[in-house]
Structures are given as C-alpha cells and as structure tokens.
mmCIF file with all atom_site columns, C-alpha atoms in Angstrom:
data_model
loop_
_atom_site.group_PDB
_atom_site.id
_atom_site.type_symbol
_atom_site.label_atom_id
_atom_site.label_alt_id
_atom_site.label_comp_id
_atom_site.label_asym_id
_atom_site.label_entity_id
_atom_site.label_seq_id
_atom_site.pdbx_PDB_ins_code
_atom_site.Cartn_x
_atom_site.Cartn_y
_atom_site.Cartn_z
_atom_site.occupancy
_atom_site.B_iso_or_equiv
_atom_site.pdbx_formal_charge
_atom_site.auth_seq_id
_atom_site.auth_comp_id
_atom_site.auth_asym_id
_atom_site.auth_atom_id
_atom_site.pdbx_PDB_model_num
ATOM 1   C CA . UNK A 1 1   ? 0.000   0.000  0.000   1.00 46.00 ? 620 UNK A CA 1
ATOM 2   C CA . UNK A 1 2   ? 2.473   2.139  1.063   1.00 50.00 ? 621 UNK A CA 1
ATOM 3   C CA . UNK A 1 3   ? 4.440   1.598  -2.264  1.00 55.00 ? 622 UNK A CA 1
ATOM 4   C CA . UNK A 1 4   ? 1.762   2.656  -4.485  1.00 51.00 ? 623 UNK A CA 1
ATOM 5   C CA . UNK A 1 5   ? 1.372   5.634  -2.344  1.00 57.00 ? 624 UNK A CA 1
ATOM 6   C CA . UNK A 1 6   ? 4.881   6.801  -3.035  1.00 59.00 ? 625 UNK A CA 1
ATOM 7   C CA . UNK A 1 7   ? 4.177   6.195  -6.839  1.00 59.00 ? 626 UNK A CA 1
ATOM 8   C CA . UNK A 1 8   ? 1.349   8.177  -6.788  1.00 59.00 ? 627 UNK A CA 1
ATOM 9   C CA . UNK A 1 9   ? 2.527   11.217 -4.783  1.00 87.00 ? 628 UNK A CA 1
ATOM 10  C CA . UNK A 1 10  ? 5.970   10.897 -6.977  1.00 92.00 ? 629 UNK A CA 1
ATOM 11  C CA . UNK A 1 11  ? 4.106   11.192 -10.152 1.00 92.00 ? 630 UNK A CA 1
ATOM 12  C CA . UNK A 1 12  ? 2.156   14.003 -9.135  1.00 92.00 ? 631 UNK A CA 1
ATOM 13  C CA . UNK A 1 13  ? 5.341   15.740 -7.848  1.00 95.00 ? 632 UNK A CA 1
ATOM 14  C CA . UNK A 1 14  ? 6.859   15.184 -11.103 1.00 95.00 ? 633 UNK A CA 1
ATOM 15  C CA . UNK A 1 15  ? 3.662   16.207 -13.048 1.00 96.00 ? 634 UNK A CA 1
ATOM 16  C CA . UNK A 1 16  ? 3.854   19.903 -11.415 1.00 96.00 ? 635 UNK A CA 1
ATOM 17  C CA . UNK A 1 17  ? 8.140   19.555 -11.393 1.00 96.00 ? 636 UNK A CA 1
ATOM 18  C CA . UNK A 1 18  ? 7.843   19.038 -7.552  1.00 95.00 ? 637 UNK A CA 1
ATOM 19  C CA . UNK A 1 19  ? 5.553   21.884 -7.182  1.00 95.00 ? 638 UNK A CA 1
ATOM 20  C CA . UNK A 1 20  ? 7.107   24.763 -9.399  1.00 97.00 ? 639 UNK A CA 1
ATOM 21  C CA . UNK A 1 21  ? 3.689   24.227 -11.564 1.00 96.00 ? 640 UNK A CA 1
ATOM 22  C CA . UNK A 1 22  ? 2.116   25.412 -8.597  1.00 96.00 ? 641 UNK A CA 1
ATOM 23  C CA . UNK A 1 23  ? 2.736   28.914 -8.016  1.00 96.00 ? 642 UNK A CA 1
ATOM 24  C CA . UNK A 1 24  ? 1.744   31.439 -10.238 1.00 97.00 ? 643 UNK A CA 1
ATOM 25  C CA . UNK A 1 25  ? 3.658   31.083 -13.680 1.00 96.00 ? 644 UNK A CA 1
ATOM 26  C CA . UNK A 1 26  ? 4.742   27.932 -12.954 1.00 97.00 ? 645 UNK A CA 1
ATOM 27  C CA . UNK A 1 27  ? 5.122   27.271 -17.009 1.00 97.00 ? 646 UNK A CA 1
ATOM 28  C CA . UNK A 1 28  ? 7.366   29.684 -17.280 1.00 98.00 ? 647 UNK A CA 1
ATOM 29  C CA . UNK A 1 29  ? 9.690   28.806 -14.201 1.00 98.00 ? 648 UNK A CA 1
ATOM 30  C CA . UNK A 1 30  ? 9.534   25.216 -15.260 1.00 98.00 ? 649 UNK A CA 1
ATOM 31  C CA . UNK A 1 31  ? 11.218  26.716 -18.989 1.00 98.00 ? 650 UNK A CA 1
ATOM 32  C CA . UNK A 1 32  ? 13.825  28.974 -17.121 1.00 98.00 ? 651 UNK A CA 1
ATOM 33  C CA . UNK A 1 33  ? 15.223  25.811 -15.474 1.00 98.00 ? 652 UNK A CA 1
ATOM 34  C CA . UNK A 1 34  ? 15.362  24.334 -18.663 1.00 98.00 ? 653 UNK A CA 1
ATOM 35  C CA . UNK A 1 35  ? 17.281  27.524 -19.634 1.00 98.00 ? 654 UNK A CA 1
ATOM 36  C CA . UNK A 1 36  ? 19.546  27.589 -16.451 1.00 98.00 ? 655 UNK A CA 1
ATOM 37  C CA . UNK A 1 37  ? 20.452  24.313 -17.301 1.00 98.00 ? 656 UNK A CA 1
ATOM 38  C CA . UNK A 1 38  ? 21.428  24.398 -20.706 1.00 97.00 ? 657 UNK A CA 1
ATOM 39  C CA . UNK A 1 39  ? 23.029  27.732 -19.752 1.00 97.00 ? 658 UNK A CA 1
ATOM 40  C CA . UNK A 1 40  ? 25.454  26.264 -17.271 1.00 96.00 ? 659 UNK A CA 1
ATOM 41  C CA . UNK A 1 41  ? 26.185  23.205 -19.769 1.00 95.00 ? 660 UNK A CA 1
ATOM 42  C CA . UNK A 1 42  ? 26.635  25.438 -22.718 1.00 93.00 ? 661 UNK A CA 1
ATOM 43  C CA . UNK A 1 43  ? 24.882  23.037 -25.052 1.00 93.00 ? 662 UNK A CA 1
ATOM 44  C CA . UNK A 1 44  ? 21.765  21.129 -25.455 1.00 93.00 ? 663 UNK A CA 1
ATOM 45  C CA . UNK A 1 45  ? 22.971  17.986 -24.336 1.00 95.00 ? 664 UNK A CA 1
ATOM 46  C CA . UNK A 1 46  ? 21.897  17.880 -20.457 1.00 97.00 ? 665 UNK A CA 1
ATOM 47  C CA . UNK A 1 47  ? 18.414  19.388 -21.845 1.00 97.00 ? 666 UNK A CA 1
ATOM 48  C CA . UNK A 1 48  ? 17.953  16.494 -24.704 1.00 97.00 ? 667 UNK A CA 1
ATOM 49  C CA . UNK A 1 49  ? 18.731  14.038 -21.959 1.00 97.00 ? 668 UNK A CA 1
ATOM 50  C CA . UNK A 1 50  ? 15.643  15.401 -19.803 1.00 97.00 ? 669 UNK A CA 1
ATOM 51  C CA . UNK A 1 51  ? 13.389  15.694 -22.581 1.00 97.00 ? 670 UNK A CA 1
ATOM 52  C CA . UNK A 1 52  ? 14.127  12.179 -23.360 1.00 97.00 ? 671 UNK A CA 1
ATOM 53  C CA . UNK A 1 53  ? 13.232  11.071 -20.252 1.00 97.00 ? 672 UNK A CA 1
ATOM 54  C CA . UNK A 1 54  ? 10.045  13.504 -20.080 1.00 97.00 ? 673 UNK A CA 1
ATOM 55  C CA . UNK A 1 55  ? 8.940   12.034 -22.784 1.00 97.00 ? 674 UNK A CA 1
ATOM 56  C CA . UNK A 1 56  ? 9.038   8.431  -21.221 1.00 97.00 ? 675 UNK A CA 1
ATOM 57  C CA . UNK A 1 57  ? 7.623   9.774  -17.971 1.00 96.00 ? 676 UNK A CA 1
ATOM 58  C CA . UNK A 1 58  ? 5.412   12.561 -18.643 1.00 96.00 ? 677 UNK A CA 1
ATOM 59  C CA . UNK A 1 59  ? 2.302   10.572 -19.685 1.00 97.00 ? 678 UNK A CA 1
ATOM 60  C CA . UNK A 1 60  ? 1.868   8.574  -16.176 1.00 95.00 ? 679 UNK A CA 1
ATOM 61  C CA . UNK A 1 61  ? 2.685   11.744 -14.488 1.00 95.00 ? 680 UNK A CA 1
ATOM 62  C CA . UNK A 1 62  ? 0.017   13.784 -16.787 1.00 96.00 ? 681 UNK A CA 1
ATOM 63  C CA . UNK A 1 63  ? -2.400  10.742 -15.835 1.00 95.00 ? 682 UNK A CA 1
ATOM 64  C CA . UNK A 1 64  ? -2.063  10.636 -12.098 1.00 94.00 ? 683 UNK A CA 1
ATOM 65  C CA . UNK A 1 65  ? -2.601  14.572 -12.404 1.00 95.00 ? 684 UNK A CA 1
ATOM 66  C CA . UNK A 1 66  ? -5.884  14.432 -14.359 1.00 95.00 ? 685 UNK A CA 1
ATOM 67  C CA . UNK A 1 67  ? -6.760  11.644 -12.061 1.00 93.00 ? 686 UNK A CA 1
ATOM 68  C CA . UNK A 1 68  ? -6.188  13.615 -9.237  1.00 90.00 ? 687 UNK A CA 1
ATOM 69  C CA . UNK A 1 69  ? -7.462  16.752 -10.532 1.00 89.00 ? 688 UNK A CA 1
ATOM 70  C CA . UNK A 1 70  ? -10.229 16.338 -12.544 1.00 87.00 ? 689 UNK A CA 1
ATOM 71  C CA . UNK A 1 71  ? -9.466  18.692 -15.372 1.00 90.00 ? 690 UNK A CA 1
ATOM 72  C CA . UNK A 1 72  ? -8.208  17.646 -18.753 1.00 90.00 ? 691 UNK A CA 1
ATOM 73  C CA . UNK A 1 73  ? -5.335  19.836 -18.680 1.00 90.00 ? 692 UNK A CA 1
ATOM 74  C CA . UNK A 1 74  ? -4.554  20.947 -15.459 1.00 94.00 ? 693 UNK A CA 1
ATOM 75  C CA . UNK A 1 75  ? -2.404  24.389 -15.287 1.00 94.00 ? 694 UNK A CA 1
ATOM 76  C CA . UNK A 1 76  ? -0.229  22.248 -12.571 1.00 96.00 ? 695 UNK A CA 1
ATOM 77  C CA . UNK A 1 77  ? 1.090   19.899 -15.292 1.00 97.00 ? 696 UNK A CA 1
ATOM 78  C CA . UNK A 1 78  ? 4.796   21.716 -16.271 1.00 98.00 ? 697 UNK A CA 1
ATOM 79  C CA . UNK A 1 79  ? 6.766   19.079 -17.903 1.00 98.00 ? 698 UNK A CA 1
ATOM 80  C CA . UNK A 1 80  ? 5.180   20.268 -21.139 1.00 98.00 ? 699 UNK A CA 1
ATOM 81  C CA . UNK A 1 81  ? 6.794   23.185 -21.092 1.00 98.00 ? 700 UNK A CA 1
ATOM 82  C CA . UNK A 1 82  ? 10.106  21.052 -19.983 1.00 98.00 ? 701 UNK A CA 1
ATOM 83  C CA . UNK A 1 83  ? 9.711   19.206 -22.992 1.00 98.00 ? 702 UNK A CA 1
ATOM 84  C CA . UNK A 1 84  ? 8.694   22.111 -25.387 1.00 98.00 ? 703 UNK A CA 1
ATOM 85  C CA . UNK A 1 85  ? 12.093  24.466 -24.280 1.00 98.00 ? 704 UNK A CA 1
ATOM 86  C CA . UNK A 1 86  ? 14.033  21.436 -24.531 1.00 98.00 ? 705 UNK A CA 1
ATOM 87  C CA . UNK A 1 87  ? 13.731  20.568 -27.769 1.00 98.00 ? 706 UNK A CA 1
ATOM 88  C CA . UNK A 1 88  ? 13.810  24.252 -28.847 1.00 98.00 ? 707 UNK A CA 1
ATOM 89  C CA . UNK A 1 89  ? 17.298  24.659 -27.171 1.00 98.00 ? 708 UNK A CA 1
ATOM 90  C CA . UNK A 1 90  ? 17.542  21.483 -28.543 1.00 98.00 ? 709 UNK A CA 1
ATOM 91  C CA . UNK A 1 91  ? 17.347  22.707 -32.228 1.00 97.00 ? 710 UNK A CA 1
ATOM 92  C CA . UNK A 1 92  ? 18.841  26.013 -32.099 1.00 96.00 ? 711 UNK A CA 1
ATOM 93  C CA . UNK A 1 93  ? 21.922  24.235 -30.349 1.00 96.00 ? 712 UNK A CA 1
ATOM 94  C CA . UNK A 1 94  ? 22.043  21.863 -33.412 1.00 95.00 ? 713 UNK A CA 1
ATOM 95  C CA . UNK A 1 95  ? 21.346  24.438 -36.466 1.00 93.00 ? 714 UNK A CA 1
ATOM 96  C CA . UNK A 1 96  ? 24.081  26.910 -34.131 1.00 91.00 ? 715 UNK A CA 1
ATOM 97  C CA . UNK A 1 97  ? 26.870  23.901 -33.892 1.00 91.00 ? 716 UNK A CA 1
ATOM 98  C CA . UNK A 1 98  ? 26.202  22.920 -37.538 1.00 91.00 ? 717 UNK A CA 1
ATOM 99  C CA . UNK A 1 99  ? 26.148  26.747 -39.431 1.00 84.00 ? 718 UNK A CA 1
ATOM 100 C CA . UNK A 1 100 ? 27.937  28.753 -37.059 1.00 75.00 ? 719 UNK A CA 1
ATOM 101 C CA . UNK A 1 101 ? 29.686  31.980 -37.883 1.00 65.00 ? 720 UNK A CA 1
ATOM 102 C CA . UNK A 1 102 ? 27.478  34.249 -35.654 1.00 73.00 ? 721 UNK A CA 1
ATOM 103 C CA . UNK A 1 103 ? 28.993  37.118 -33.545 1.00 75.00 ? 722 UNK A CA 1
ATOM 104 C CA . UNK A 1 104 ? 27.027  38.909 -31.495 1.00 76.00 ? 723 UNK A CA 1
ATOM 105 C CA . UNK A 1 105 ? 29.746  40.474 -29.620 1.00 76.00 ? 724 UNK A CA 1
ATOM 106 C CA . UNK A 1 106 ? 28.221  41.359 -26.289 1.00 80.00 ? 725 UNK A CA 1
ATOM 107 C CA . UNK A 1 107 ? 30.941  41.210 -23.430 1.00 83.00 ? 726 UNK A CA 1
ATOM 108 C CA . UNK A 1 108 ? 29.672  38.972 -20.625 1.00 86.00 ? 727 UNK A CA 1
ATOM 109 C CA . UNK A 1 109 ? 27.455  36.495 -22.733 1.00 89.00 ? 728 UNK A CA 1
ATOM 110 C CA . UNK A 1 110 ? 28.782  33.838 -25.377 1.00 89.00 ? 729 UNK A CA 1
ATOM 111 C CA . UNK A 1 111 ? 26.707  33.548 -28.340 1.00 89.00 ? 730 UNK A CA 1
ATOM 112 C CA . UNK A 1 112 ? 25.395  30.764 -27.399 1.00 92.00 ? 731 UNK A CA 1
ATOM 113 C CA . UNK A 1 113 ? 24.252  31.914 -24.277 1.00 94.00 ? 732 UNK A CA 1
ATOM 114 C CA . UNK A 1 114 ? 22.714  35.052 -26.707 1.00 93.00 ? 733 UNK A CA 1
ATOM 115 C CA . UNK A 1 115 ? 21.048  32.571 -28.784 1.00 94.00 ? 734 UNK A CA 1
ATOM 116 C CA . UNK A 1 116 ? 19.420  30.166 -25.227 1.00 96.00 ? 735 UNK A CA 1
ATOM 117 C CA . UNK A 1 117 ? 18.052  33.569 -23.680 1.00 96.00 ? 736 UNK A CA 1
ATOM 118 C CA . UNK A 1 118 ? 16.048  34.821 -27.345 1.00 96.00 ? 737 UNK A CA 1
ATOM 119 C CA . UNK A 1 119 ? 14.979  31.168 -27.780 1.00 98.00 ? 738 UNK A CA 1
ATOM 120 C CA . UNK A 1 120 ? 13.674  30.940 -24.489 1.00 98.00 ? 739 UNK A CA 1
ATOM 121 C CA . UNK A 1 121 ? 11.773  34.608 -25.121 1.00 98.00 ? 740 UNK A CA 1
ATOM 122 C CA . UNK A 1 122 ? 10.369  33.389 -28.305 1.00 98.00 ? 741 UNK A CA 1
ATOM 123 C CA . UNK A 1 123 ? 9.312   29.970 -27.090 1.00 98.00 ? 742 UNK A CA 1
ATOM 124 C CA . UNK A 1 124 ? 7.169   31.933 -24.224 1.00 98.00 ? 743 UNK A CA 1
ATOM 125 C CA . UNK A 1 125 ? 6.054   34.049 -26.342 1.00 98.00 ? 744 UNK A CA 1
ATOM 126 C CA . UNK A 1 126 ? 4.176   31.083 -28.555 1.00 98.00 ? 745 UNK A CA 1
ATOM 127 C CA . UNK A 1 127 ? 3.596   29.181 -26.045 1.00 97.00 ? 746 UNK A CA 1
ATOM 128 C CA . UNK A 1 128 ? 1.502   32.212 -23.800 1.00 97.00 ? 747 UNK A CA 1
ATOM 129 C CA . UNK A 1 129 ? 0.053   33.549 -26.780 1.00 97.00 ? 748 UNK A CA 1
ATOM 130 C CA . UNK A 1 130 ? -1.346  30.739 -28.406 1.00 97.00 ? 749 UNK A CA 1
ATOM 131 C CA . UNK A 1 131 ? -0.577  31.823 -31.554 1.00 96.00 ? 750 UNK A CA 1
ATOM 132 C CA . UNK A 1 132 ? -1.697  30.335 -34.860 1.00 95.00 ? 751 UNK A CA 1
ATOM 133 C CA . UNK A 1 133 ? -0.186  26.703 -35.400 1.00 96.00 ? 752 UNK A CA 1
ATOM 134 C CA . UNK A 1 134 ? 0.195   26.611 -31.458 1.00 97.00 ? 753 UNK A CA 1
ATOM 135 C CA . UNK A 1 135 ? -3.263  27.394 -30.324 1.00 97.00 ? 754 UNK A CA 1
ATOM 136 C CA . UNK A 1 136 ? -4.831  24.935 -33.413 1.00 97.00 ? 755 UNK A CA 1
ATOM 137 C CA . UNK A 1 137 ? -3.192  22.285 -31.952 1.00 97.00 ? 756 UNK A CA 1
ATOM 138 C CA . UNK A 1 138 ? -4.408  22.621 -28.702 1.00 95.00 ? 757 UNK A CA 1
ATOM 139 C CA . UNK A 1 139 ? -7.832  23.305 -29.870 1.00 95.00 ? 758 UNK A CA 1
ATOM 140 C CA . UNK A 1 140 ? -8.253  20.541 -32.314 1.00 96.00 ? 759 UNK A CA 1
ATOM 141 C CA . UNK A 1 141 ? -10.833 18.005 -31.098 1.00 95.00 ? 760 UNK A CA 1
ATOM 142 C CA . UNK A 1 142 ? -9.121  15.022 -33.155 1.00 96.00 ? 761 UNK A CA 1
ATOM 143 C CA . UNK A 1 143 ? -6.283  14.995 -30.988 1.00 96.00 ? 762 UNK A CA 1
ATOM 144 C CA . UNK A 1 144 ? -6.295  13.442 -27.390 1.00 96.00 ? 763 UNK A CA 1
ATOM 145 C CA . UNK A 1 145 ? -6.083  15.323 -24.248 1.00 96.00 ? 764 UNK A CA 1
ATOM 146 C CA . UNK A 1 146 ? -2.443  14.479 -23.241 1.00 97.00 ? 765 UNK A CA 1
ATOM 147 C CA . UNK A 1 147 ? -1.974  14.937 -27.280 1.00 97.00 ? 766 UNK A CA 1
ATOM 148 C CA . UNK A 1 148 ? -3.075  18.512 -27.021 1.00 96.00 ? 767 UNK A CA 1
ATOM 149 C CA . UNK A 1 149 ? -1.152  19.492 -23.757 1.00 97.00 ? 768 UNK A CA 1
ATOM 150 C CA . UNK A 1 150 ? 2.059   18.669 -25.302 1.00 97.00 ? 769 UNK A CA 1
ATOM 151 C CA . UNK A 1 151 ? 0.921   19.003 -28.658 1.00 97.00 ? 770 UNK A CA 1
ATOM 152 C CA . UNK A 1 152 ? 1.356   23.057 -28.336 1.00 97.00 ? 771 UNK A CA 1
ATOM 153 C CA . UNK A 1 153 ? 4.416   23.055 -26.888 1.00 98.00 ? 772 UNK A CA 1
ATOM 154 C CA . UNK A 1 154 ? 6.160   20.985 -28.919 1.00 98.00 ? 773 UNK A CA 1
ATOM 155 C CA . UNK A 1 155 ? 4.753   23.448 -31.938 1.00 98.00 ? 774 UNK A CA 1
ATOM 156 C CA . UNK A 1 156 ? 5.562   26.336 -30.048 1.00 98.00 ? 775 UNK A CA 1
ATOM 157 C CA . UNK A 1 157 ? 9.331   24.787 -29.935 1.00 98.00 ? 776 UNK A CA 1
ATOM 158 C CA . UNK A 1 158 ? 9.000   24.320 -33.541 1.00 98.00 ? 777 UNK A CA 1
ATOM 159 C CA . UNK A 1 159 ? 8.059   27.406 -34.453 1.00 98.00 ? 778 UNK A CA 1
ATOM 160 C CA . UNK A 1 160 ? 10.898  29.164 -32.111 1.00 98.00 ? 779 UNK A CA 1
ATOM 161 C CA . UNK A 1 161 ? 13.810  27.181 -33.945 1.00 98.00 ? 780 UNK A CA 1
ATOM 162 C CA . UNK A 1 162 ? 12.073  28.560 -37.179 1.00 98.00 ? 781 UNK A CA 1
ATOM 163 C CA . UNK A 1 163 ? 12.533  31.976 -35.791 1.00 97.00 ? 782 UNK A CA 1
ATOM 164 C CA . UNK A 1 164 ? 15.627  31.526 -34.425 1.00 95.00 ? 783 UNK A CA 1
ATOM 165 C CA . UNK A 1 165 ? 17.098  29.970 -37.202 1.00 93.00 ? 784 UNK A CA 1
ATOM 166 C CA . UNK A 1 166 ? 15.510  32.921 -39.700 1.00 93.00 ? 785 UNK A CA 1
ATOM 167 C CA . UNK A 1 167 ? 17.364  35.468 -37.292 1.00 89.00 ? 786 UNK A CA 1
ATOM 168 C CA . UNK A 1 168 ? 20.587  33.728 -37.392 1.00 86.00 ? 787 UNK A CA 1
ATOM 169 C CA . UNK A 1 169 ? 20.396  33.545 -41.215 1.00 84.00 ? 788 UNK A CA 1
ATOM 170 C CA . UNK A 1 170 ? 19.756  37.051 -41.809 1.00 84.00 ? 789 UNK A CA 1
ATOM 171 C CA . UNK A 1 171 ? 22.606  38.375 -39.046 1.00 76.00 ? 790 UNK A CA 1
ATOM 172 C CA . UNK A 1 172 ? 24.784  35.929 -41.406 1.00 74.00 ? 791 UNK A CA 1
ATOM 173 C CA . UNK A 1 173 ? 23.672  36.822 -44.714 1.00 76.00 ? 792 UNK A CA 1
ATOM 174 C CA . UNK A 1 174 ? 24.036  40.923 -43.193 1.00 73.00 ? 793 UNK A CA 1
ATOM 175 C CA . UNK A 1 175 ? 27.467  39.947 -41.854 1.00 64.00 ? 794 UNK A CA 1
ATOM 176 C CA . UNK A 1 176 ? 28.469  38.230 -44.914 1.00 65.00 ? 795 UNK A CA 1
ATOM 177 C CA . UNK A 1 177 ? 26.968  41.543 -46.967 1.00 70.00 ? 796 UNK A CA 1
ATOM 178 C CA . UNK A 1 178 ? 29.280  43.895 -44.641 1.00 67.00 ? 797 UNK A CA 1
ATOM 179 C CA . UNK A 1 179 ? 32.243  42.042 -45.392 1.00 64.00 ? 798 UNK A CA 1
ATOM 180 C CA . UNK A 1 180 ? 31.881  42.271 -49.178 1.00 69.00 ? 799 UNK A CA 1
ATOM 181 C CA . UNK A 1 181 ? 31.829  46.053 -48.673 1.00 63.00 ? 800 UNK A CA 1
#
C-alpha cells in the first residue's frame, strides 16, 4: 500500500516539477530551469537528456494529475513546457553547432548563451500567446487530451527554432553583406 502511495505522490510531484507548476507562472519557471540548465552546460545535451526522459515519464505523471485533478489539462502539469524548451534549445543548439559563424559580440554572454536567452523569449512568447499553429493544436478536437497538452508546446518549440534559425540567417547573410563592402 504504502508503495503505491509513493508512486502516486511521486508522479504528481513530477507532473507539477515538484511543485514549481504550482505557483503562479509555474510554465514559465519550469522553462527557465530548462534555460539555467542548458546555460550552465553550454549546449543542449543535459536538456535532450531530460526531454528524453520527459517524454518516457510525462504521460503517467500527466495521468495521475488528471486523475487527481479532474481537469483535462490541469495548469499544474509543467513538464510540457520542460519538454517544449528542450527541444527548442535542442534545435537552435544543433542548427548553431552545424552553421555557425554568428557574432554577437556582447561582453559577458557567449553567443550561445545570446542565442538560449532569445529562444527561451520566443518559445514563451508562442507558447503564452497561443498563436496560430500553437493554439490549433491545442484546440483541435481530433487529438487526445495528453496529445493537445504537449501538442502546443512541442509546436511552439518548432516554431521558435524557425525563428531563431531565420534570425541567425539574416545576421549571417548581413554579416556576410558587410564584409563584401
């Protein structure tokens, strides 16, 4: 008995990232230690690791949750969000080891760093707002409910590498232009 307790309680304190999804912006906390993380690391790697094992865990965790809860997607449940910065650190890191070449030269942040702080801003930024692929996703009746809840975020992610990457390009392809002057 005892033993299934534990179980329970642990995948409920996982679902809400033992309790950050409980105070007030808890989505957003639950990203910036996805951020701090990848920040101290200086890469992605740490981060894919979690959202790996997110991905493995979350679903038991988002059930115990909605068991306990009630509600289909309960405001508590953070490792969304975990997995949705992840793999948006995730790809920038990736496109950003791959291309390279970007300067951004201010003096107490590496580009990389740069590049981890505007993702995170722009993966918020979908995520809160809801915006156009990201709120159809969680809208769309087809889909199921645990579907949905990380269905946005991981679109959200998507569309912040997209924007990421588009910046990057551009500073290039402006750099590049510079130089040929």
């Amino acid at each position: 008995m005892s033993k299934m307790v534990f179980s329970k309680d642990f995948n409920i304190r996982l679902a809400t990232l033992f309790s950050i999804g409980k105070i007030p912006g808890g989505g957003t906390w639950a990203s910036l230690i996805i951020l701090l993380i990848a920040l101290y690391d200086q890469s992605a790697e740490t981060v894919s690791f979690i959202v790996f094992l997110t991905l493995i865990l979350g679903p038991r965790a988002y059930e115990r949750l909605v068991n306990n809860s009630k509600m289909e997607d309960p405001k508590e449940y953070v490792l969304d969000e975990v997995i949705g910065m992840g793999i948006s650190l995730t790809g920038v890191y990736i496109f950003y080891s791959v291309i390279g070449g970007f300067e951004f030269n201010i003096n107490f942040l590496t580009n990389i760093d740069i590049l981890f702080i505007l993702t995170f801003i722009i993966f918020r930024f979908f995520d809160i707002s809801k915006i156009g692929l990201v709120g159809w996703v969680e809208r769309n009746p087809s889909l199921k409910p645990y579907n949905k809840v990380i269905g946005d975020d991981i679109m959200a992610a998507i569309l912040a590498i997209l924007v990421v990457i588009i910046f990057l390009s551009v500073n290039l392809w402006i750099l590049q232009w510079e130089l040929e002057l």
